[in-house]
Coordinates of C-alpha atoms in Angstrom, one line a residue:
Chain A
E218 CA 0.0 0.0 0.0
A219 CA 1.3 3.4 -1.0
Q220 CA 1.8 5.5 2.1
V221 CA 3.7 8.1 4.0
T222 CA 4.5 7.2 7.5
Q223 CA 5.3 9.6 10.3
N224 CA 6.5 8.8 13.8
P225 CA 5.7 9.6 16.4
R226 CA 2.0 10.5 16.1
Y227 CA 2.1 12.4 19.4
L228 CA 5.0 13.9 21.3
I229 CA 5.2 16.0 24.4
T230 CA 8.7 17.4 25.2
V231 CA 10.4 20.1 27.1
T232 CA 12.0 23.2 25.9
G233 CA 15.6 22.6 24.6
K234 CA 15.5 18.9 24.3
K235 CA 16.5 17.8 20.8
L236 CA 14.0 15.7 18.9
T237 CA 13.5 14.1 15.5
V238 CA 10.3 13.3 13.7
T239 CA 10.7 10.7 11.1
C240 CA 9.0 10.5 7.7
S241 CA 9.2 7.6 5.3
Q242 CA 7.5 7.0 2.0
N243 CA 7.3 3.8 -0.1
M244 CA 6.5 5.2 -3.5
N245 CA 10.0 6.1 -4.7
H246 CA 9.0 9.8 -4.8
E247 CA 11.7 12.4 -5.5
Y248 CA 9.9 15.2 -3.7
M249 CA 9.3 15.3 0.0
S250 CA 8.3 18.2 2.3
W251 CA 7.4 19.2 5.8
Y252 CA 4.5 21.4 6.8
R253 CA 3.2 22.7 10.0
Q254 CA -0.4 23.6 10.6
D255 CA -1.6 26.1 13.2
P256 CA -5.1 27.5 13.9
G257 CA -5.8 30.5 11.7
L258 CA -2.5 30.2 9.8
G259 CA -3.2 27.1 7.7
L260 CA -0.6 24.8 6.3
R261 CA 2.9 26.4 6.0
Q262 CA 5.9 24.7 4.4
I263 CA 8.9 24.3 6.6
Y264 CA 11.5 22.6 4.3
Y265 CA 11.3 20.6 1.1
S266 CA 13.6 18.3 -0.8
M267 CA 13.7 17.8 -4.5
N268 CA 15.8 14.6 -4.3
V269 CA 18.6 12.9 -2.3
E270 CA 21.0 15.4 -0.8
V271 CA 18.9 18.4 -2.1
T272 CA 17.0 20.4 0.5
D273 CA 15.7 23.9 0.6
K274 CA 13.9 26.2 2.9
G275 CA 10.2 26.7 2.8
D276 CA 8.2 29.6 4.3
V277 CA 8.9 28.9 8.0
P278 CA 12.3 27.2 8.3
E279 CA 13.6 28.9 11.5
G280 CA 14.3 26.4 14.3
Y281 CA 14.2 23.3 12.1
K282 CA 16.7 21.1 10.2
V283 CA 16.2 18.4 7.7
S284 CA 18.3 15.8 5.9
R285 CA 17.8 13.6 2.9
K286 CA 20.3 10.9 2.8
E287 CA 18.0 8.3 1.3
K288 CA 15.2 8.8 -1.1
R289 CA 12.6 7.2 1.2
N290 CA 13.4 9.1 4.4
F291 CA 13.1 12.8 5.3
P292 CA 13.4 13.4 9.0
L293 CA 12.6 16.7 10.6
I294 CA 15.0 17.8 13.4
L295 CA 14.3 20.3 16.1
E296 CA 17.7 21.0 17.7
S297 CA 16.3 23.1 20.6
P298 CA 12.5 23.1 20.6
S299 CA 10.6 26.0 21.9
P300 CA 6.9 26.4 22.9
N301 CA 6.2 28.3 19.7
Q302 CA 7.0 25.1 17.8
T303 CA 4.0 23.4 19.3
S304 CA 2.0 22.5 16.3
L305 CA 0.6 19.7 14.1
Y306 CA 3.2 18.6 11.6
F307 CA 2.7 16.9 8.3
C308 CA 5.1 15.2 5.9
A309 CA 4.3 14.9 2.3
S310 CA 5.7 13.3 -0.8
S311 CA 5.1 13.4 -4.5
I312 CA 6.8 12.8 -7.8
A313 CA 8.3 15.9 -9.3
G314 CA 7.0 18.2 -11.8
T315 CA 4.3 16.6 -13.9
A316 CA 0.6 17.2 -14.4
N317 CA -0.1 13.9 -12.6
T318 CA 1.9 15.0 -9.5
E319 CA -0.3 14.2 -6.5
A320 CA 0.7 14.9 -2.9
F321 CA 0.5 12.1 -0.4
F322 CA 0.4 13.1 3.3
G323 CA 1.4 11.3 6.5
Q324 CA -1.1 11.1 9.3
G325 CA 0.5 14.0 11.2
T326 CA 2.5 14.4 14.4
R327 CA 1.1 16.5 17.1
L328 CA 4.0 18.1 19.0
T329 CA 3.7 19.9 22.3
V330 CA 6.7 21.8 23.7
V331 CA 6.4 22.8 27.4
Chain B
K151 CA 4.7 33.6 -5.2
Q152 CA 1.5 31.6 -5.3
E153 CA -1.3 32.9 -3.0
V154 CA -4.5 30.9 -2.5
T155 CA -7.8 32.1 -1.0
Q156 CA -10.9 30.1 -0.3
I157 CA -14.5 31.3 0.0
P158 CA -16.5 30.9 2.2
A159 CA -14.3 30.4 5.2
A160 CA -17.1 28.4 6.9
L161 CA -20.4 27.0 5.8
S162 CA -23.2 25.4 7.7
V163 CA -26.0 23.7 5.7
P164 CA -28.9 21.2 6.3
E165 CA -28.4 17.7 5.0
G166 CA -29.3 17.2 1.3
E167 CA -28.2 20.6 0.0
N168 CA -25.9 21.0 -3.0
L169 CA -22.8 23.0 -2.2
V170 CA -20.1 25.0 -4.0
L171 CA -16.7 25.7 -2.5
N172 CA -14.5 28.3 -4.2
C173 CA -10.7 28.5 -4.5
S174 CA -8.8 31.3 -6.1
F175 CA -5.0 31.4 -6.9
T176 CA -2.8 34.1 -8.2
D177 CA -0.3 32.2 -10.3
S178 CA -2.0 30.4 -13.2
A179 CA 1.2 28.6 -14.3
I180 CA 0.2 25.4 -12.5
Y181 CA 0.7 21.8 -13.3
N182 CA -2.5 20.8 -11.5
L183 CA -4.8 21.5 -8.5
Q184 CA -5.7 19.1 -5.8
W185 CA -8.6 19.2 -3.4
F186 CA -8.2 17.7 0.1
R187 CA -10.4 16.9 3.0
Q188 CA -9.3 17.2 6.6
D189 CA -11.1 16.0 9.7
P190 CA -10.4 17.8 12.9
G191 CA -6.8 17.0 14.1
K192 CA -6.4 14.4 11.4
G193 CA -4.4 14.1 8.2
L194 CA -5.2 15.2 4.7
T195 CA -7.2 12.9 2.4
S196 CA -6.9 13.6 -1.3
L197 CA -10.3 14.0 -3.0
L198 CA -9.6 15.0 -6.5
L199 CA -6.7 16.1 -8.7
I200 CA -7.4 18.2 -11.8
Q201 CA -4.6 18.4 -14.3
S202 CA -3.9 21.8 -15.9
S203 CA -5.2 20.6 -19.2
Q204 CA -8.5 19.4 -17.7
R205 CA -11.7 21.4 -17.1
E206 CA -13.2 19.1 -14.5
Q207 CA -12.9 15.9 -12.6
T208 CA -15.6 13.8 -10.8
S209 CA -15.6 11.3 -8.0
G210 CA -18.9 10.1 -6.7
R211 CA -20.9 13.1 -5.4
L212 CA -17.9 15.4 -5.8
N213 CA -17.1 17.4 -8.9
A214 CA -14.2 19.8 -9.2
S215 CA -13.7 22.3 -12.0
L216 CA -10.7 24.3 -13.0
D217 CA -10.4 27.6 -14.9
K218 CA -6.7 28.0 -15.0
S219 CA -6.6 31.3 -16.9
S220 CA -8.8 33.0 -14.4
G221 CA -7.1 31.3 -11.4
R222 CA -10.2 29.6 -10.1
S223 CA -11.4 26.2 -9.0
T224 CA -14.7 25.1 -7.5
L225 CA -15.6 22.0 -5.6
Y226 CA -19.2 20.9 -6.0
I227 CA -20.7 18.6 -3.4
A228 CA -24.0 17.1 -4.4
A229 CA -26.7 15.9 -1.8
S230 CA -24.5 16.8 1.2
Q231 CA -24.5 14.4 4.2
P232 CA -23.4 14.9 7.8
G233 CA -20.3 12.7 7.0
D234 CA -19.2 15.4 4.6
S235 CA -18.5 17.7 7.6
A236 CA -14.8 18.6 7.5
T237 CA -12.4 21.3 6.3
Y238 CA -11.8 21.3 2.6
L239 CA -8.5 22.6 1.3
C240 CA -7.4 23.4 -2.2
A241 CA -3.8 23.3 -3.3
P242 CA -2.5 24.4 -6.7
Y243 CA 0.8 22.8 -7.7
N244 CA 3.5 25.0 -9.3
Y245 CA 6.8 23.2 -10.1
G246 CA 9.5 24.6 -7.8
Q247 CA 6.9 26.0 -5.4
N248 CA 5.3 22.6 -4.6
F249 CA 1.8 22.6 -3.3
V250 CA 0.5 25.9 -1.8
F251 CA -2.5 25.5 0.4
G252 CA -5.5 27.7 0.8
P253 CA -6.8 28.4 4.3
G254 CA -9.7 26.0 3.8
T255 CA -13.5 26.0 4.0
R256 CA -14.9 24.5 7.2
L257 CA -18.1 22.7 6.3
S258 CA -20.8 21.6 8.7
V259 CA -23.7 19.5 7.4
L260 CA -26.5 19.3 9.9
P261 CA -28.8 16.2 10.1

């Protein structure tokens, strides 16, 4: 089954404690991205990756890091989380640049930073 | 940079009504446009994808149209049901900009 898998689904952590949210897709997609969703602000892109070892900033990259060492995985790293990073996070993947490009989303990770 | 708006922001209707949700985007150089459904606190479920060369796409009670030149898409829901209650998001896809999401229309269908 084609899917994007995020882990964990829920996470409560303390300010400053490094964490990683994993994202994996089994569709051999080139393109992967991370979004955060906040009430009243909608979905905003954090980082995206066009392919292995190619990453770029989205609209709200501050406080986040990503890496793309393998095609299937695109982890989101918060080196020193702060309460303003409390949000619902989504990972997405797609093939790149065609009219058939369809975005597939993970189930989301609800992060609370206290 | 692509900007997306959706009207109305919220909609509450009795069961059985036919609905139209609107999406507008500023950059018409899109590959396609995708409509999603999101239940509260949940992930996004893809409903329909319309390629830039298509005018409309249908799936069951859902019909989406696309007017690329004017930067508009509509999602038509026929014979609405309480199970249709959710937030509906549109997302045009521009290569290099990836998917840019609208703020969504929150739909409530009352039994």
